[in-house]
mmCIF file of N, CA, C and O in Angstrom:
data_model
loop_
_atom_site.group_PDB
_atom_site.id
_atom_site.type_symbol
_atom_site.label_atom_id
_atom_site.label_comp_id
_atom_site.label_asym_id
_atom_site.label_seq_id
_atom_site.Cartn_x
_atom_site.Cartn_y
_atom_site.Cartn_z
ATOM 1 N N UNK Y 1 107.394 183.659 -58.750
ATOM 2 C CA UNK Y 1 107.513 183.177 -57.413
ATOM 3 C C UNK Y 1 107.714 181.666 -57.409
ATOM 4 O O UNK Y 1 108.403 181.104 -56.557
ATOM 5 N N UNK Y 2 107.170 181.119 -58.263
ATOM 6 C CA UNK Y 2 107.415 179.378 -58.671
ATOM 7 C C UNK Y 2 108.329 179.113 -58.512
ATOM 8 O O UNK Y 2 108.889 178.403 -57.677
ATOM 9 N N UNK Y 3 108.794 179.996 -59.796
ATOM 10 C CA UNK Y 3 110.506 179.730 -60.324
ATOM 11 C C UNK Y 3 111.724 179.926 -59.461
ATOM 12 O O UNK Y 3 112.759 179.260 -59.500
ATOM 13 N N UNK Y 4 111.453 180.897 -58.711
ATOM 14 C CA UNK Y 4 112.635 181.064 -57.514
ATOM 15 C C UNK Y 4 112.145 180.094 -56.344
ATOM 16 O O UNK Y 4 112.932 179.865 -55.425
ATOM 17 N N UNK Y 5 110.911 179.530 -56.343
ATOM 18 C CA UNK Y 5 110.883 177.891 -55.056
ATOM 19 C C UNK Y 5 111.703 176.962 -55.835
ATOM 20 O O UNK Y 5 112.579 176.204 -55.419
ATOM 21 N N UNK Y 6 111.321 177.122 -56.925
ATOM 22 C CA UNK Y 6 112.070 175.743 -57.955
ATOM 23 C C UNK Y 6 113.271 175.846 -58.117
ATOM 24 O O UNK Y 6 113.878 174.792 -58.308
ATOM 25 N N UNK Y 7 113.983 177.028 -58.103
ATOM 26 C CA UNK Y 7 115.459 177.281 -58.575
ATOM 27 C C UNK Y 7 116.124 177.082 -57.037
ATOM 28 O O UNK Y 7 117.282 176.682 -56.920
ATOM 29 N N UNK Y 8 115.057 177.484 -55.555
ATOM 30 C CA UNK Y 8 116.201 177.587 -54.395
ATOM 31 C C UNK Y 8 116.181 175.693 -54.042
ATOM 32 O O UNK Y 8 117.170 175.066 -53.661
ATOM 33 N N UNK Y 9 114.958 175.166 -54.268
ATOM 34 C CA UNK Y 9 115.296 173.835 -54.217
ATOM 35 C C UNK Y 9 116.060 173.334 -54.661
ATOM 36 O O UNK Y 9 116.665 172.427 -54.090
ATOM 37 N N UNK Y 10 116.388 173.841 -56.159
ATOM 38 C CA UNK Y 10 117.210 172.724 -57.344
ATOM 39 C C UNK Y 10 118.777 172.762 -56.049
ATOM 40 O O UNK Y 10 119.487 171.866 -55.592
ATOM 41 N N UNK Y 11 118.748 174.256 -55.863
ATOM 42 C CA UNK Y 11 119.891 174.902 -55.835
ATOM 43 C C UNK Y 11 120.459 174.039 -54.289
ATOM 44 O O UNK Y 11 121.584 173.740 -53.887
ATOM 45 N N UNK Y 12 119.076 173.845 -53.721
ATOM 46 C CA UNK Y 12 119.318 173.473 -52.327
ATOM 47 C C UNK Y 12 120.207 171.966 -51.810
ATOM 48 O O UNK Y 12 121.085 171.797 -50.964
ATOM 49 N N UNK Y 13 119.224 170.642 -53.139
ATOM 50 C CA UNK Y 13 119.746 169.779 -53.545
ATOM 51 C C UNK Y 13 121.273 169.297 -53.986
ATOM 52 O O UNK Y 13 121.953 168.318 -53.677
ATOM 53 N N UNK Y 14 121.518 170.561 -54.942
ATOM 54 C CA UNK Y 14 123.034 170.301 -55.721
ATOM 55 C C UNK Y 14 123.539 170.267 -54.394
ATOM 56 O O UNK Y 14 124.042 169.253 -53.911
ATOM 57 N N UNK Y 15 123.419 171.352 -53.787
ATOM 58 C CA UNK Y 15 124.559 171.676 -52.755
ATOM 59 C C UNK Y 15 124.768 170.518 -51.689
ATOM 60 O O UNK Y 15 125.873 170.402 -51.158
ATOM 61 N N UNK Y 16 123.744 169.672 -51.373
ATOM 62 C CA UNK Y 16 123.633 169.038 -50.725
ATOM 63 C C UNK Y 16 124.224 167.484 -51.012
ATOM 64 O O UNK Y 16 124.539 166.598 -50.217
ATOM 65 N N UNK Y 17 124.238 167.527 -52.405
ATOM 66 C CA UNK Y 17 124.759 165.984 -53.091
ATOM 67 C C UNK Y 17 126.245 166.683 -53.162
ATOM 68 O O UNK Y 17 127.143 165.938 -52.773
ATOM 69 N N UNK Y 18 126.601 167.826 -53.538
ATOM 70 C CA UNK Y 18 127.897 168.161 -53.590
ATOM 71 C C UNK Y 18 128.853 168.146 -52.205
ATOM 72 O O UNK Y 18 129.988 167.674 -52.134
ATOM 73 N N UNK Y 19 128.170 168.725 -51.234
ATOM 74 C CA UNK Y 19 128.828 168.410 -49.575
ATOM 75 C C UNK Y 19 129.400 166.630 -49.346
ATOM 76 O O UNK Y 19 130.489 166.132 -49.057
ATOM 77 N N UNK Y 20 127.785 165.966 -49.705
ATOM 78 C CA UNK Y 20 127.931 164.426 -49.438
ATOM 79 C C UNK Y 20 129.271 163.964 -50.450
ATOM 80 O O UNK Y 20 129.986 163.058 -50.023
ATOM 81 N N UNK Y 21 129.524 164.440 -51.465
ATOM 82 C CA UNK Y 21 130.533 163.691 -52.198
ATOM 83 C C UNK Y 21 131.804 164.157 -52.050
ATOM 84 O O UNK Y 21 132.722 163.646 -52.693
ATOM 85 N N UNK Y 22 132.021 165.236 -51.140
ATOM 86 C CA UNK Y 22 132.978 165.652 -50.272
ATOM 87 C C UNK Y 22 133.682 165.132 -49.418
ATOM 88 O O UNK Y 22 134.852 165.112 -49.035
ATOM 89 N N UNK Y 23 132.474 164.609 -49.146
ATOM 90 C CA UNK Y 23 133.167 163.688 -47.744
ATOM 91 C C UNK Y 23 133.789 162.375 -48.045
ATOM 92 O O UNK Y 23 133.338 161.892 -49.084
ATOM 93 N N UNK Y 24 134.813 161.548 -47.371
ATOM 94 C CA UNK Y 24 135.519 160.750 -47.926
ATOM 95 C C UNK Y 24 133.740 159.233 -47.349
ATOM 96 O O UNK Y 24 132.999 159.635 -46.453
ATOM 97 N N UNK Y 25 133.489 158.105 -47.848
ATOM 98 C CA UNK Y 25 132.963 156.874 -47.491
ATOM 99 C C UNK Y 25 132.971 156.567 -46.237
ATOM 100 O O UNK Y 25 134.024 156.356 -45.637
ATOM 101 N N UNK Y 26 131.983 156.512 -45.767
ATOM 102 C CA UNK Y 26 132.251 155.836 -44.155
ATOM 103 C C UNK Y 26 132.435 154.184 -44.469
ATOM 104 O O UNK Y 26 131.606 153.501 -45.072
ATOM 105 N N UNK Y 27 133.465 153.800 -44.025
ATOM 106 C CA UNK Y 27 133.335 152.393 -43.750
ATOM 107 C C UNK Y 27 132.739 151.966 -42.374
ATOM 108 O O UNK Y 27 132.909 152.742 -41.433
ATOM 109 N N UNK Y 28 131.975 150.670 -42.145
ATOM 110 C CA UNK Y 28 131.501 150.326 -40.739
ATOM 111 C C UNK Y 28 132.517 150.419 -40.294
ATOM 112 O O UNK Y 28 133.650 150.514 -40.764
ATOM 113 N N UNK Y 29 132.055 150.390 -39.206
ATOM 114 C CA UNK Y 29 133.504 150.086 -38.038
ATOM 115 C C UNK Y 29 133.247 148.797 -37.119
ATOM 116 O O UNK Y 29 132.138 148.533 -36.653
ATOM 117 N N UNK Y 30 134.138 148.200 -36.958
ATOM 118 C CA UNK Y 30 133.784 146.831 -36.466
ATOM 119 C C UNK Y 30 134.082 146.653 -34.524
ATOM 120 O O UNK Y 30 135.172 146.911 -34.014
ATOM 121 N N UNK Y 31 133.048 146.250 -33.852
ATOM 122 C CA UNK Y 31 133.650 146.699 -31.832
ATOM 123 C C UNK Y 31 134.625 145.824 -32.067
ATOM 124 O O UNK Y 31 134.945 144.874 -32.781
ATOM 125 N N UNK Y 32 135.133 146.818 -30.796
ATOM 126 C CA UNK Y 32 136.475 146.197 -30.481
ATOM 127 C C UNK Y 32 136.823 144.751 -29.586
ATOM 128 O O UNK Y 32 136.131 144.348 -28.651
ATOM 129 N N UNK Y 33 137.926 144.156 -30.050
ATOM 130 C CA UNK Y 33 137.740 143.078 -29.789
ATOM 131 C C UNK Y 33 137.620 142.506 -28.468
ATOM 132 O O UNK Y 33 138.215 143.294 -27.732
ATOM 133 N N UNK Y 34 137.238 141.702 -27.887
ATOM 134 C CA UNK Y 34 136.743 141.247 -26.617
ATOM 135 C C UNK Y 34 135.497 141.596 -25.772
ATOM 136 O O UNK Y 34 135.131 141.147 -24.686
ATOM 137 N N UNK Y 35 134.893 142.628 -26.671
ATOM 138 C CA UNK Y 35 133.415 142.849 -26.349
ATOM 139 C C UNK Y 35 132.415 141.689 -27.211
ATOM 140 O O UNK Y 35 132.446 141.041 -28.258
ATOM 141 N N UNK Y 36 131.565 141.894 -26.077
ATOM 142 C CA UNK Y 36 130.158 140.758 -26.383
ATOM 143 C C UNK Y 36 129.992 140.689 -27.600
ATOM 144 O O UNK Y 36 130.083 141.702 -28.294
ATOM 145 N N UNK Y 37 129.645 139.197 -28.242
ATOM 146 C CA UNK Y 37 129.258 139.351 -29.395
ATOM 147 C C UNK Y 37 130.508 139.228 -30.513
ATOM 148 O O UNK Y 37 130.052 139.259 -31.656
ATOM 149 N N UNK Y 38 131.914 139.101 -30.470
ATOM 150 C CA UNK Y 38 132.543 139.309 -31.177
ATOM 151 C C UNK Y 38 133.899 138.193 -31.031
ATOM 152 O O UNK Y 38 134.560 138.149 -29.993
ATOM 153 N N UNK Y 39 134.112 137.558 -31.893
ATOM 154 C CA UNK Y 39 135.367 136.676 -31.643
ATOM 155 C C UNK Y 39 136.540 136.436 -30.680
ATOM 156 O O UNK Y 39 137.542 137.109 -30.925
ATOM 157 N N UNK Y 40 136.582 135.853 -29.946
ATOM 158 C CA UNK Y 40 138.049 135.648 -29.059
ATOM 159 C C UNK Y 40 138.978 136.339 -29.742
ATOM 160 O O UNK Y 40 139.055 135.778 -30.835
ATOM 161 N N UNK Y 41 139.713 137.228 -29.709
ATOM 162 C CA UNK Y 41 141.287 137.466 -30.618
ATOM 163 C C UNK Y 41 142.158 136.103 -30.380
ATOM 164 O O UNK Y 41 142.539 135.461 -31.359
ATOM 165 N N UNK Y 42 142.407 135.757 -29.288
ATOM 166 C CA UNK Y 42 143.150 134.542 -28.977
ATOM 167 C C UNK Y 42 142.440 133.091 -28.336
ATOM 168 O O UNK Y 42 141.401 133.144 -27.679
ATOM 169 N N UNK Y 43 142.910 132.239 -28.527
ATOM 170 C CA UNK Y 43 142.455 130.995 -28.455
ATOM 171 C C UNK Y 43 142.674 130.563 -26.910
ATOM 172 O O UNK Y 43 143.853 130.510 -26.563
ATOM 173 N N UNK Y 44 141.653 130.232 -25.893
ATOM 174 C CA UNK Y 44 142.195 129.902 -24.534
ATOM 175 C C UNK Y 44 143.445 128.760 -24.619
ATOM 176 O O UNK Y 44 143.755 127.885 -25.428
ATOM 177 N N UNK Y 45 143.973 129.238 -23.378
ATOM 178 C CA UNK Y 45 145.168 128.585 -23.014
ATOM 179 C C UNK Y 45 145.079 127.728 -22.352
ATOM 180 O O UNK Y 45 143.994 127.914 -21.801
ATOM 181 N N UNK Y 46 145.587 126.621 -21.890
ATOM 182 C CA UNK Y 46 144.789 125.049 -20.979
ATOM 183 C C UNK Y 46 145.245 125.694 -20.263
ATOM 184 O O UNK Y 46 146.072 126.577 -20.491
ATOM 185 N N UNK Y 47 144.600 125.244 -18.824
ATOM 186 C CA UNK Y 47 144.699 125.823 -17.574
ATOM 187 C C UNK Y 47 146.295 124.776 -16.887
ATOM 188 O O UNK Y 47 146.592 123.593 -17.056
ATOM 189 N N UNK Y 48 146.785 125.560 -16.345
ATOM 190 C CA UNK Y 48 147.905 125.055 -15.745
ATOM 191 C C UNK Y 48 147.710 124.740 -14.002
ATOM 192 O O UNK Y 48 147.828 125.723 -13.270
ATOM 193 N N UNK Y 49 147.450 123.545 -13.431
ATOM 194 C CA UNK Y 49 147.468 123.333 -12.715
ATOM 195 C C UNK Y 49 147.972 121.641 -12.218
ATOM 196 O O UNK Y 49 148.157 120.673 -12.955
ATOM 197 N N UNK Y 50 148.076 121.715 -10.995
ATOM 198 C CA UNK Y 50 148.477 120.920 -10.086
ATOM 199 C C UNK Y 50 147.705 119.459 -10.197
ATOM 200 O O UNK Y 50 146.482 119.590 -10.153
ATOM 201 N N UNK Y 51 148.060 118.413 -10.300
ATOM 202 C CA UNK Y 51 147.053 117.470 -9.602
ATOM 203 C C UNK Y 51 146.723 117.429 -8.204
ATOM 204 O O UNK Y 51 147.426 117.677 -7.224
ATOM 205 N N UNK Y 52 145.065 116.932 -8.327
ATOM 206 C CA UNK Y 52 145.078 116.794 -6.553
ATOM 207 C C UNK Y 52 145.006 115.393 -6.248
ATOM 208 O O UNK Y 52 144.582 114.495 -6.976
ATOM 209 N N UNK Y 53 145.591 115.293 -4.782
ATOM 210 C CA UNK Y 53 145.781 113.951 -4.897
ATOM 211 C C UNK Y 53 144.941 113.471 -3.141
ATOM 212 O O UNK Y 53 145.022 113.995 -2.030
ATOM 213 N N UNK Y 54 144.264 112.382 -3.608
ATOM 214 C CA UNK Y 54 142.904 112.349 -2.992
ATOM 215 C C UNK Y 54 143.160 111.534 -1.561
ATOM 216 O O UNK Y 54 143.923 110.570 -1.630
ATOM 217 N N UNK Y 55 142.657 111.812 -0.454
ATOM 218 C CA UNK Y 55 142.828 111.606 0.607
ATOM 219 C C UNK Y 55 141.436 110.167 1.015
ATOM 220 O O UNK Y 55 140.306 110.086 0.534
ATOM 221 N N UNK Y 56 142.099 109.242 2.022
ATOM 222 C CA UNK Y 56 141.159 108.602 2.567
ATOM 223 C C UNK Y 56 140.580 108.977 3.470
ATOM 224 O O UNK Y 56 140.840 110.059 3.998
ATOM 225 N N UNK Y 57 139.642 108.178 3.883
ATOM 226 C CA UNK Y 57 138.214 108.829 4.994
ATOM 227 C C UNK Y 57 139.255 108.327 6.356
ATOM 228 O O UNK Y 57 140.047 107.386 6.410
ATOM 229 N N UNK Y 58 138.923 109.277 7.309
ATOM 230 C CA UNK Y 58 139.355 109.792 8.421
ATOM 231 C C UNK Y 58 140.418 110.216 8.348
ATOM 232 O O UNK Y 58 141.018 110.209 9.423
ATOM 233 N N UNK Y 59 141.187 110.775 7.144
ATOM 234 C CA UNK Y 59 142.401 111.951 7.414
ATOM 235 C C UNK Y 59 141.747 113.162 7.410
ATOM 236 O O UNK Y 59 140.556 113.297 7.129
ATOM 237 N N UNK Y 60 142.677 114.248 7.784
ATOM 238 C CA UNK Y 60 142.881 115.620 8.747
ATOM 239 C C UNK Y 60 142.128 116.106 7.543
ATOM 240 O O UNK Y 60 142.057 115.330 6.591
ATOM 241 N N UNK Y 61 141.386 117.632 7.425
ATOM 242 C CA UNK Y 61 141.218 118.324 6.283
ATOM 243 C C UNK Y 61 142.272 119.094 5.646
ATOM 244 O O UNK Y 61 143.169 119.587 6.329
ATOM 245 N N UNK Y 62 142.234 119.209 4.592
ATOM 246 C CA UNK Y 62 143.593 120.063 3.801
ATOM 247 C C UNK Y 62 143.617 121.147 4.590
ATOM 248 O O UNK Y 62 144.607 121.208 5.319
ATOM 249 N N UNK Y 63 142.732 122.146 4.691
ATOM 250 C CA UNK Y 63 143.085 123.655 5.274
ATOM 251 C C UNK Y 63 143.006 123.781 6.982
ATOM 252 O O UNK Y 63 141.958 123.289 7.401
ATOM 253 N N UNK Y 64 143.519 124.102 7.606
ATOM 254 C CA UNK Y 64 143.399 124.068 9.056
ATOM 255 C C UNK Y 64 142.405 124.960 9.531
ATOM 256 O O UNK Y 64 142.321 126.103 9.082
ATOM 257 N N UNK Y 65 141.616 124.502 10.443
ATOM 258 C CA UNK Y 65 140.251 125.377 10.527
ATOM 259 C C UNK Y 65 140.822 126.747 10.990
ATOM 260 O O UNK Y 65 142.022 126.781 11.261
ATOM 261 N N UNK Y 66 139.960 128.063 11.126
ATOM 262 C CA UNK Y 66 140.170 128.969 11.415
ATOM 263 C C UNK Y 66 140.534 129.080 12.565
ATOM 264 O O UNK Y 66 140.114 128.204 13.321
ATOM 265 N N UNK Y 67 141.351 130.059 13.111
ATOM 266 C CA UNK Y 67 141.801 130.384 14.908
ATOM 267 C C UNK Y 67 140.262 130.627 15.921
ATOM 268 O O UNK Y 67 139.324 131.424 15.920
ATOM 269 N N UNK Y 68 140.679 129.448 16.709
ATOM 270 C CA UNK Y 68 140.061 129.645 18.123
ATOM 271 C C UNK Y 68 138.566 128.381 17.726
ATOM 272 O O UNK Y 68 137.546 128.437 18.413
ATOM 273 N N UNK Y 69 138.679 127.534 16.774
ATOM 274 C CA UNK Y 69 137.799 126.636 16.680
ATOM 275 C C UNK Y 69 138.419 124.832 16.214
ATOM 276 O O UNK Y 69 139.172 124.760 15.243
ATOM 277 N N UNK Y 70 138.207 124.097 16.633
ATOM 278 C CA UNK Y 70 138.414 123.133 16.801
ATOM 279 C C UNK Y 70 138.385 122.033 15.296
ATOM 280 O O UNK Y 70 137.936 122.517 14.257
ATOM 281 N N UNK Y 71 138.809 120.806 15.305
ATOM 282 C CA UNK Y 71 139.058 120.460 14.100
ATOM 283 C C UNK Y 71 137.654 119.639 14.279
ATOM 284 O O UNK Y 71 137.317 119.175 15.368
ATOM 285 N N UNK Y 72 136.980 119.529 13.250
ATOM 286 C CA UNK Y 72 135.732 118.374 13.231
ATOM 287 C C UNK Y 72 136.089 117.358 13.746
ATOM 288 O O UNK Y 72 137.252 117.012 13.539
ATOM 289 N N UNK Y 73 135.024 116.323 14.793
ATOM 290 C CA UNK Y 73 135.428 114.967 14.982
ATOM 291 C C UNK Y 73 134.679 114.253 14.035
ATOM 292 O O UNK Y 73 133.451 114.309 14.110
ATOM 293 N N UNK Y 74 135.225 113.580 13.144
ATOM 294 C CA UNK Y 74 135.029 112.180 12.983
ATOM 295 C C UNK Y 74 133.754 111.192 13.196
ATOM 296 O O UNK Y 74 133.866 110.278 14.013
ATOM 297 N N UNK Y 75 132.521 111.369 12.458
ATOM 298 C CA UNK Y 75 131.340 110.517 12.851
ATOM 299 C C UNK Y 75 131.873 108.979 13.246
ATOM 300 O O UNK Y 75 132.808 108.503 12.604
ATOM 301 N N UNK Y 76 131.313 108.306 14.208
ATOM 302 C CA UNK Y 76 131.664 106.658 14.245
ATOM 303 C C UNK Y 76 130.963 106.176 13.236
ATOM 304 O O UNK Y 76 129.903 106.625 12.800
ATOM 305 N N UNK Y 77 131.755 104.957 12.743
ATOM 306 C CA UNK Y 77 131.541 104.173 11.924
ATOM 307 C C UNK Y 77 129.993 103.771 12.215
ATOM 308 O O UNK Y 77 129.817 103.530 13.409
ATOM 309 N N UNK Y 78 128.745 103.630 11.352
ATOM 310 C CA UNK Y 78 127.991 102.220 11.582
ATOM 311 C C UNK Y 78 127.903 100.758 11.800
ATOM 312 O O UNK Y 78 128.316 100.338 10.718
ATOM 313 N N UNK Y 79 127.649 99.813 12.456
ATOM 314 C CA UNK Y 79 127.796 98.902 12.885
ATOM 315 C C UNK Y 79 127.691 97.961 11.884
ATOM 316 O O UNK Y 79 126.538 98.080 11.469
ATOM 317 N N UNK Y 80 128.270 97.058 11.239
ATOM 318 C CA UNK Y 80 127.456 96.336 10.202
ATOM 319 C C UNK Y 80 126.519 95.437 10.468
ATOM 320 O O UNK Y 80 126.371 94.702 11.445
ATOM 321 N N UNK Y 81 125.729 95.610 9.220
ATOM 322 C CA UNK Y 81 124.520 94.918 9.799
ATOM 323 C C UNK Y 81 124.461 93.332 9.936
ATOM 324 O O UNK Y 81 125.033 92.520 9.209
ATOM 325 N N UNK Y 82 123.628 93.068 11.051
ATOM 326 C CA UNK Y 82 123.896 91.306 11.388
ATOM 327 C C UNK Y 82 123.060 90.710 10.086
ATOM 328 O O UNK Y 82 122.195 91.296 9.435
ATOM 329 N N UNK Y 83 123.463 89.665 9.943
ATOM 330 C CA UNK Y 83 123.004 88.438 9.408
ATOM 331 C C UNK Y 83 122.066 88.006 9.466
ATOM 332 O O UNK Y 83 121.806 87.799 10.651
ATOM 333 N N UNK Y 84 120.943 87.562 8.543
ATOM 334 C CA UNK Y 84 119.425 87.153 8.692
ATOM 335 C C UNK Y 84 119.166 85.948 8.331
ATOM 336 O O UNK Y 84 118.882 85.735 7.153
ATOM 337 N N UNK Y 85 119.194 85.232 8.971
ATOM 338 C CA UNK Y 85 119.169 83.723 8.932
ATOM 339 C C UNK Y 85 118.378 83.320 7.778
ATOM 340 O O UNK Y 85 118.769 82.491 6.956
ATOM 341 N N UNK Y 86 117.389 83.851 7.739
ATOM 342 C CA UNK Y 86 116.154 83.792 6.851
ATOM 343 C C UNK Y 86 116.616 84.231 5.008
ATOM 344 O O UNK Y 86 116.068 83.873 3.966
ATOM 345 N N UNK Y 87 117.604 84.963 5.194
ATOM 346 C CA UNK Y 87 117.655 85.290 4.003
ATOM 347 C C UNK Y 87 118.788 84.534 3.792
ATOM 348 O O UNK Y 87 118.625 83.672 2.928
ATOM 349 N N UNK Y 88 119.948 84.571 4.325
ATOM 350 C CA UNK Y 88 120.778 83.492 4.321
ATOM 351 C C UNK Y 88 120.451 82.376 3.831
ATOM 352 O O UNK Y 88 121.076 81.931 2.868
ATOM 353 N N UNK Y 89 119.256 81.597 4.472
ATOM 354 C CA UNK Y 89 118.804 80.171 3.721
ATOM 355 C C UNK Y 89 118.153 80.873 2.020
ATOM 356 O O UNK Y 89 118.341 80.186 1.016
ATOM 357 N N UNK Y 90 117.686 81.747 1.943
ATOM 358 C CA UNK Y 90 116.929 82.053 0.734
ATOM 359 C C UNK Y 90 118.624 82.659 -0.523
ATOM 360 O O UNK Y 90 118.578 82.946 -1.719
ATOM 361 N N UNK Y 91 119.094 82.653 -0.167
ATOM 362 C CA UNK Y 91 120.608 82.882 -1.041
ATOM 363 C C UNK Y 91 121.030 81.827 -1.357
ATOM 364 O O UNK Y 91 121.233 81.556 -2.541
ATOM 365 N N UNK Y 92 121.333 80.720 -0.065
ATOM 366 C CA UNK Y 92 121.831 79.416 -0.553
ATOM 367 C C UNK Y 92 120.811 78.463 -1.349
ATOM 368 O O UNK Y 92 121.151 77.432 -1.930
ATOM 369 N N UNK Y 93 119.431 79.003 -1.278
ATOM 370 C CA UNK Y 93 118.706 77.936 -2.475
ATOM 371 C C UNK Y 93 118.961 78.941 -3.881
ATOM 372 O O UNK Y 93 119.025 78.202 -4.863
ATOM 373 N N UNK Y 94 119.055 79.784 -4.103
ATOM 374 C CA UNK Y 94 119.021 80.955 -5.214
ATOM 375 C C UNK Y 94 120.369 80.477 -6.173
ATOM 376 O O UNK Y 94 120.535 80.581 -7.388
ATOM 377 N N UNK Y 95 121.311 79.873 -5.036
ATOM 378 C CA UNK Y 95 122.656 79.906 -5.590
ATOM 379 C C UNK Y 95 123.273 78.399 -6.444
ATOM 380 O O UNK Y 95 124.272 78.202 -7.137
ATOM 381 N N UNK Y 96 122.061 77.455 -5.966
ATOM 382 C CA UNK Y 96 121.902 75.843 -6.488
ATOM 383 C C UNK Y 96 121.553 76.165 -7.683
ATOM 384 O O UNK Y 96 120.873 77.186 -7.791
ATOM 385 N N UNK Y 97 121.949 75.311 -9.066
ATOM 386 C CA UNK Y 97 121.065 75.368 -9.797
ATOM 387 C C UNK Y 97 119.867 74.230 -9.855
ATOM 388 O O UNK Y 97 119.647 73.293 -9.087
ATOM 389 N N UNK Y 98 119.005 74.764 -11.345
ATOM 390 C CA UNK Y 98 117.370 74.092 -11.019
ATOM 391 C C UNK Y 98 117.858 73.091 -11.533
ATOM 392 O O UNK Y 98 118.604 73.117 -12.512
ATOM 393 N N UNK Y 99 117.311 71.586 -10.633
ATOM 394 C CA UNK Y 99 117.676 70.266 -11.497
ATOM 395 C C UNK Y 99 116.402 70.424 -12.221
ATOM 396 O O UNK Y 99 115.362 70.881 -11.746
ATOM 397 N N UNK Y 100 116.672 69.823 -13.908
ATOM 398 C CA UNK Y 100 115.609 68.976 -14.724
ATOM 399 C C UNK Y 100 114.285 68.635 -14.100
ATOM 400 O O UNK Y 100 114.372 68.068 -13.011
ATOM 401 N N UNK Y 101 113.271 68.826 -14.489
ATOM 402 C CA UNK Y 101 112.288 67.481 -14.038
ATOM 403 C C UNK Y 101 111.676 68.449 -12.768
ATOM 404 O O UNK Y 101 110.707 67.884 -12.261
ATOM 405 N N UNK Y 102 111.883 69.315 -12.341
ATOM 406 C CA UNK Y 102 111.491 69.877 -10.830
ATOM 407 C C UNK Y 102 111.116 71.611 -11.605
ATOM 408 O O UNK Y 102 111.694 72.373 -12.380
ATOM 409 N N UNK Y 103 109.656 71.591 -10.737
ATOM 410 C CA UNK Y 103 109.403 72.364 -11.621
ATOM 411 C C UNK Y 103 109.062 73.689 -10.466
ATOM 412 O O UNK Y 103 108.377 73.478 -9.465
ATOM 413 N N UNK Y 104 109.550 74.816 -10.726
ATOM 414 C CA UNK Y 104 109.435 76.175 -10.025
ATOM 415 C C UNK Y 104 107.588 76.367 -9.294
ATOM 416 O O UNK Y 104 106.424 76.192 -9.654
ATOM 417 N N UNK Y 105 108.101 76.671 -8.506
ATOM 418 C CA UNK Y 105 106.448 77.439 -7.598
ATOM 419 C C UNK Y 105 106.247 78.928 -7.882
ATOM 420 O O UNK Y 105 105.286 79.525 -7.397
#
């Protein structure tokens, strides 16, 4: 009873290394290209476009607003700011240079 466990194993084995060497090698297979993880096939192309060419403050917007709504107005300018006497005199001493001999506070 041994001998026929031992002989259907041996027997079970051969057969089993003999199937495997049947079969031709699997080589990996490598994903296909442009999936995650895997090289560009081709090198990007520079983008082909237009220059834009830049508008000053208070012209129209490039795209015309949608139908039945009006074009934005235009915030007014801010006023510039007045003149401070006080600092005015503190610029024109800033702007002298220091004579010799006179010594800073």
């Amino acid at each position: 009873m041994r001998r026929s466990i031992l002989a259907a194993s041996i027997l079970a084995c051969a057969a089993a290394a003999l199937a495997q060497a049947q079969q031709p090698p699997r080589m990996p297979t490598s994903p296909a290209a442009g999936t995650p993880g895997t090289a560009t096939p081709q090198p990007y192309g520079q983008p082909q476009s237009a220059p834009i060419q830049r508008q000053g403050p208070g012209t129209a917007p490039l795209l015309p607003p949608p139908q039945g709504q009006s074009l934005p107005r235009l915030a007014p300018q801010p006023p510039k700011d007045q003149a401070i006497p006080l600092l005015e005199q503190q610029l024109q001493r800033n702007r002298q240079p220091v004579e010799p001999g006179k010594t800073q506070n």
